[in-house]
mmCIF file of C-alpha atoms and ligand atoms in Angstrom:
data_model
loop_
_atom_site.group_PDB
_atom_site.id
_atom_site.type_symbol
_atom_site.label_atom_id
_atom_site.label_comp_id
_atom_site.label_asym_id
_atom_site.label_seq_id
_atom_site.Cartn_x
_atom_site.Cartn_y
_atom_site.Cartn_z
ATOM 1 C CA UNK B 238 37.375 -24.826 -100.914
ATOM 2 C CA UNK B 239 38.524 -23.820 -97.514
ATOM 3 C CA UNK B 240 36.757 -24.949 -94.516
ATOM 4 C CA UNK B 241 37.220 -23.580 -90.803
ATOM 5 C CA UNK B 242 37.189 -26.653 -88.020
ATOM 6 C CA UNK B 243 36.865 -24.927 -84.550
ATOM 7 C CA UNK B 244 36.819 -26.308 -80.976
ATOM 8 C CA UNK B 245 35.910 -24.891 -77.869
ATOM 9 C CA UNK B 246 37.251 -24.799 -74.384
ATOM 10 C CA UNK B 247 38.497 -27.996 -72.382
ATOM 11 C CA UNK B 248 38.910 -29.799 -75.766
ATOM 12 C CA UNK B 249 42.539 -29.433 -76.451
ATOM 13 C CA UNK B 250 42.341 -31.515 -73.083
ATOM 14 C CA UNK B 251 40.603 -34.587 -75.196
ATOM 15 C CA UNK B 252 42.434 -37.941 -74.566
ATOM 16 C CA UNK B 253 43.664 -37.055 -70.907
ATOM 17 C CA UNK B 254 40.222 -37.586 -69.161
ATOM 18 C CA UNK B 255 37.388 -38.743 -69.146
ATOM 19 C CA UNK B 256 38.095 -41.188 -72.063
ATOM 20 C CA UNK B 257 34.718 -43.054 -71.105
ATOM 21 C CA UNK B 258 32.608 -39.909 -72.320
ATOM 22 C CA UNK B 259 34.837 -38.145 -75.310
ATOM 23 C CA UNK B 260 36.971 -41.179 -75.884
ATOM 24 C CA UNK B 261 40.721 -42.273 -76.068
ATOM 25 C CA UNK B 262 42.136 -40.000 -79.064
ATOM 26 C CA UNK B 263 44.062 -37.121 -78.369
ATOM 27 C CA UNK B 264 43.340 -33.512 -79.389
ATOM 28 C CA UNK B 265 46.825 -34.065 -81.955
ATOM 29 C CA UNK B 266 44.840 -37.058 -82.803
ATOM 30 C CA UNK B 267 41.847 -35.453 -84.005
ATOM 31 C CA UNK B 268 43.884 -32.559 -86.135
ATOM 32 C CA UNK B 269 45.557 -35.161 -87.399
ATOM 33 C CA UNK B 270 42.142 -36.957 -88.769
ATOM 34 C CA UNK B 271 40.710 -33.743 -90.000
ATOM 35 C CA UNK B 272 43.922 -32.630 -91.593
ATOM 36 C CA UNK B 273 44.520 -36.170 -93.111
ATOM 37 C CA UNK B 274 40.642 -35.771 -94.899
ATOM 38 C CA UNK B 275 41.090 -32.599 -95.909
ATOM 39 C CA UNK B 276 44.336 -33.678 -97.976
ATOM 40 C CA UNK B 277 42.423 -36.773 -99.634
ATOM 41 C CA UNK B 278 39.583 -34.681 -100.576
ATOM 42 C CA UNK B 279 41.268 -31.750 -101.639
ATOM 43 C CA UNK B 280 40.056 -29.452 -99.257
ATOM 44 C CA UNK B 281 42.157 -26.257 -97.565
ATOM 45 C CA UNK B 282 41.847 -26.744 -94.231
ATOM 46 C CA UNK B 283 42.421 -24.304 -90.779
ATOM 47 C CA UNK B 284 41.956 -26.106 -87.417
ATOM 48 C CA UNK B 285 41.834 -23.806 -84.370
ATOM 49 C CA UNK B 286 41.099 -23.992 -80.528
ATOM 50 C CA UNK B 287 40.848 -21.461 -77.518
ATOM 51 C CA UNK B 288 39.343 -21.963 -74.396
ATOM 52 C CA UNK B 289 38.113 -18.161 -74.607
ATOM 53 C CA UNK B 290 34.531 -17.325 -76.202
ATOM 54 C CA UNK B 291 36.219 -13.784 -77.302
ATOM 55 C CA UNK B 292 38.827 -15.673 -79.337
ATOM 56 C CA UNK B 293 36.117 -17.775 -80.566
ATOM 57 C CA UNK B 294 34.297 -14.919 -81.613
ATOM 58 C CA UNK B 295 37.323 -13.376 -83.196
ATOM 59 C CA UNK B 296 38.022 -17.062 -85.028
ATOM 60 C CA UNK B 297 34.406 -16.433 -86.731
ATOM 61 C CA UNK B 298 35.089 -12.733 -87.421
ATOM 62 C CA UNK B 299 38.516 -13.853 -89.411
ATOM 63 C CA UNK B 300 37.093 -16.564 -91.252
ATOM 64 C CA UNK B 301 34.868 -13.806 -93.345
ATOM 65 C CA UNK B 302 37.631 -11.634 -94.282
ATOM 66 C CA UNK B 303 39.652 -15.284 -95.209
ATOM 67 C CA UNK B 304 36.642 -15.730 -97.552
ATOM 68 C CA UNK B 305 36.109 -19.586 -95.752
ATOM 69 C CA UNK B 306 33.477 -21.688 -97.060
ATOM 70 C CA UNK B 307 32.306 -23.447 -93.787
ATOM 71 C CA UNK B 308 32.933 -23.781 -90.499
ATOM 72 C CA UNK B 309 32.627 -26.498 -88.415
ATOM 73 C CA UNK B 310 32.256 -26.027 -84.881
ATOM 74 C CA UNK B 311 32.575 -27.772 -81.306
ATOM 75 C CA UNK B 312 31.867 -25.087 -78.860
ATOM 76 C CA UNK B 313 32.390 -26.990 -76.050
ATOM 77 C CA UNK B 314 30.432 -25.512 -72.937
ATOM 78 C CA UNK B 315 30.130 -22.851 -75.040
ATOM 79 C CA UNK B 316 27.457 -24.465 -76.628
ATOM 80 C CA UNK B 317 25.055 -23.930 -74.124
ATOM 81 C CA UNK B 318 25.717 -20.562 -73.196
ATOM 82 C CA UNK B 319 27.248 -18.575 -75.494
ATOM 83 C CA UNK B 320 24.940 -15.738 -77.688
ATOM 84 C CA UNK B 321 28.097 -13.963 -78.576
ATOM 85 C CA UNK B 322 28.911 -17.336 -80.615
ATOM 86 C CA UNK B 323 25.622 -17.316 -81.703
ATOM 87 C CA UNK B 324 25.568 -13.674 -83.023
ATOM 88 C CA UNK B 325 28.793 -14.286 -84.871
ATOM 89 C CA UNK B 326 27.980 -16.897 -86.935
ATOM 90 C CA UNK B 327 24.543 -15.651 -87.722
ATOM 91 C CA UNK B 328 26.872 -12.014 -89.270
ATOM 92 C CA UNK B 329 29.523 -14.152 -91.298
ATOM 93 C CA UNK B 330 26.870 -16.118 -92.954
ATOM 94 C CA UNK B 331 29.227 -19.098 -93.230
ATOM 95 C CA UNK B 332 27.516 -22.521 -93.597
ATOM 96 C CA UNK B 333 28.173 -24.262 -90.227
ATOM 97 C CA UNK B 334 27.996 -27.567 -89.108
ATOM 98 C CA UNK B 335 27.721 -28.226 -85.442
ATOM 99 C CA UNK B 336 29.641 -31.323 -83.884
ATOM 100 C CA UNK B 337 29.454 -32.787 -80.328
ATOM 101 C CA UNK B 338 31.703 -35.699 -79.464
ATOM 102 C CA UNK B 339 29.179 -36.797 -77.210
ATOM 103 C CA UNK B 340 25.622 -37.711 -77.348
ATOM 104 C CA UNK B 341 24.775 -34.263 -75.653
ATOM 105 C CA UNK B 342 20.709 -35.322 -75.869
ATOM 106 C CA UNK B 343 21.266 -37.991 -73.650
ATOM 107 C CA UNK B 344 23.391 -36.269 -70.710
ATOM 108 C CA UNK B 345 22.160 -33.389 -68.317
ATOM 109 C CA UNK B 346 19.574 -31.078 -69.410
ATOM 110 C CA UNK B 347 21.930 -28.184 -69.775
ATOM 111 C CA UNK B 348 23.616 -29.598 -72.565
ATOM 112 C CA UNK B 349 20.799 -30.302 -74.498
ATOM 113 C CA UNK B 350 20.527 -26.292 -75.269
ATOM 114 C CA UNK B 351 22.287 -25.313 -77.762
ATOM 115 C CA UNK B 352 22.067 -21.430 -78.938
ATOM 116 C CA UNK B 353 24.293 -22.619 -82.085
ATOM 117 C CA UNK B 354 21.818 -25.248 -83.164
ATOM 118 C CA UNK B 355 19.811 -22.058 -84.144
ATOM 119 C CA UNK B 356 22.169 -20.840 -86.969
ATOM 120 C CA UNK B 357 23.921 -24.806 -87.906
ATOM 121 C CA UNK B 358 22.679 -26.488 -91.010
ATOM 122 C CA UNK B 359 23.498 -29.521 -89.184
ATOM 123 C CA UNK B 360 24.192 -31.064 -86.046
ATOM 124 C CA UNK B 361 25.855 -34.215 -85.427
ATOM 125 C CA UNK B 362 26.250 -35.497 -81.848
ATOM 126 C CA UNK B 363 27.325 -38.809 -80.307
ATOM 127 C CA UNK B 364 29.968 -40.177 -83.272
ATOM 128 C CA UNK B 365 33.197 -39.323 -81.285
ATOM 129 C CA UNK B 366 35.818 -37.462 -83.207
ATOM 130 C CA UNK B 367 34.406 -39.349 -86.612
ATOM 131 C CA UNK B 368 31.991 -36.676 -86.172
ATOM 132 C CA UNK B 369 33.999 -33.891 -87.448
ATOM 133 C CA UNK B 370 34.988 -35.737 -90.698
ATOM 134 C CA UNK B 371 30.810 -36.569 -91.050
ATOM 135 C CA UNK B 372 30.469 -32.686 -90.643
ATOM 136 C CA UNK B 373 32.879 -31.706 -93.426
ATOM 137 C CA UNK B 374 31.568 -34.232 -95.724
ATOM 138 C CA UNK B 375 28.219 -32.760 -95.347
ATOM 139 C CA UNK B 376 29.615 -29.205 -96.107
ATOM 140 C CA UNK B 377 31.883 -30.263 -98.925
ATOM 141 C CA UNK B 378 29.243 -32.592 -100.905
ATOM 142 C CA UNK B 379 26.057 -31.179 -99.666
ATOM 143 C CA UNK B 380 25.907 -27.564 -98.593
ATOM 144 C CA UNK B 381 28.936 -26.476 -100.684
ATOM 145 C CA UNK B 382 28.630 -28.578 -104.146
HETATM 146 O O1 CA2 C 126 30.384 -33.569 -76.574
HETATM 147 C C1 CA2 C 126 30.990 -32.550 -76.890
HETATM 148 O O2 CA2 C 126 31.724 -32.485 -77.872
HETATM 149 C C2 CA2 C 126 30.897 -31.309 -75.997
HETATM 150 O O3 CA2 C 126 30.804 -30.185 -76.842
HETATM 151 C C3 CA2 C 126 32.179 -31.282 -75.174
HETATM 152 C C4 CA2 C 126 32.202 -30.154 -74.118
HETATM 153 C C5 CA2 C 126 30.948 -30.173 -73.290
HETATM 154 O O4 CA2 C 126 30.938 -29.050 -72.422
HETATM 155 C C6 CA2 C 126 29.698 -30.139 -74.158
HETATM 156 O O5 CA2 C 126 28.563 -30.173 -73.324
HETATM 157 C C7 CA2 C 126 29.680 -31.325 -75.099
HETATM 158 C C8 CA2 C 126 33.353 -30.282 -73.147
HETATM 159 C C9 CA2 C 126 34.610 -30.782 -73.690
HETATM 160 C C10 CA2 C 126 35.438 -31.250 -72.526
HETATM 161 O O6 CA2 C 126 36.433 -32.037 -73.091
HETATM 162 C C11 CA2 C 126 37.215 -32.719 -72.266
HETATM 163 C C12 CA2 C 126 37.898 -33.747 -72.839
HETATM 164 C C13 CA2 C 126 38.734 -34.515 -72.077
HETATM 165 C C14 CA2 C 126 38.912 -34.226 -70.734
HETATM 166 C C15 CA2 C 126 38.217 -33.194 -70.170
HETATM 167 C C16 CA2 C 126 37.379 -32.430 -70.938
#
């Protein structure tokens, strides 16, 4: 099984600032968790980051012709904004599981639109970077089984 874990803009930055809202661990410190999982559980997987919603979009594009499983996916601001996103991950038809760090639903309005909520199978907000191992389990023994 090969999974996809992409993040969005600003959080390669994770750790630095702001440690009250998206916590103390590092952006090396989150690869590290996922890529740690993935080993235990046998899964193949591809971490990637840009701060640029046209490498994004590209990242989406690639993981069809990689023939990935699922995707899991932080799009940072992107979140809110971002149709192109959107319209990518409704063509691949990969499963995807959508992960804020943050409890989104309980900061400014803005963030509490999401145009990839319309196309994840899941969303799972507010669990720090534990989050992104909750959102592969749920791809690996749920969606994928
Ligand atoms: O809670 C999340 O995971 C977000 O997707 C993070 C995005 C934010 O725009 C979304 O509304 C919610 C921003 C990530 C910014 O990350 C930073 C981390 C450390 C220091 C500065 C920025």
């Amino acid at each position: 099984m090969r999974l996809l874990v992409l993040n969005g803009p600003n959080l390669n930055m994770l750790g630095i600032r702001e440690p009250d809202i998206y916590g103390a661990d590092t952006y090396e410190g989150l690869l590290n968790l996922i890529k740690d999982h993935c080993a235990e559980i046998g899964v193949d997987v591809e971490c990637k980051q840009s701060n640029h919603e046209g490498d994004l979009v590209d990242y989406i594009q690639q993981a069809y012709f990689d023939k990935v499983d699922g995707i899991v996916i932080n799009p940072g601001a992107y979140t809110h904004t971002s149709i192109a996103i959107l319209d990518a991950l409704k063509a691949v038809k990969i499963p995807v599981v959508e992960v804020h760090i943050s409890h989104v639903d309980e900061r400014e309005e803005f963030r509490q639109v999401s145009y990839v909520s319309l196309v994840a199978c899941k969303k799972i907000i507010g669990r720090g970077i534990n989050g992104y191992i909750d959102a592969i389990d749920h791809l690996v023994n749920c969606v994928l089984k």
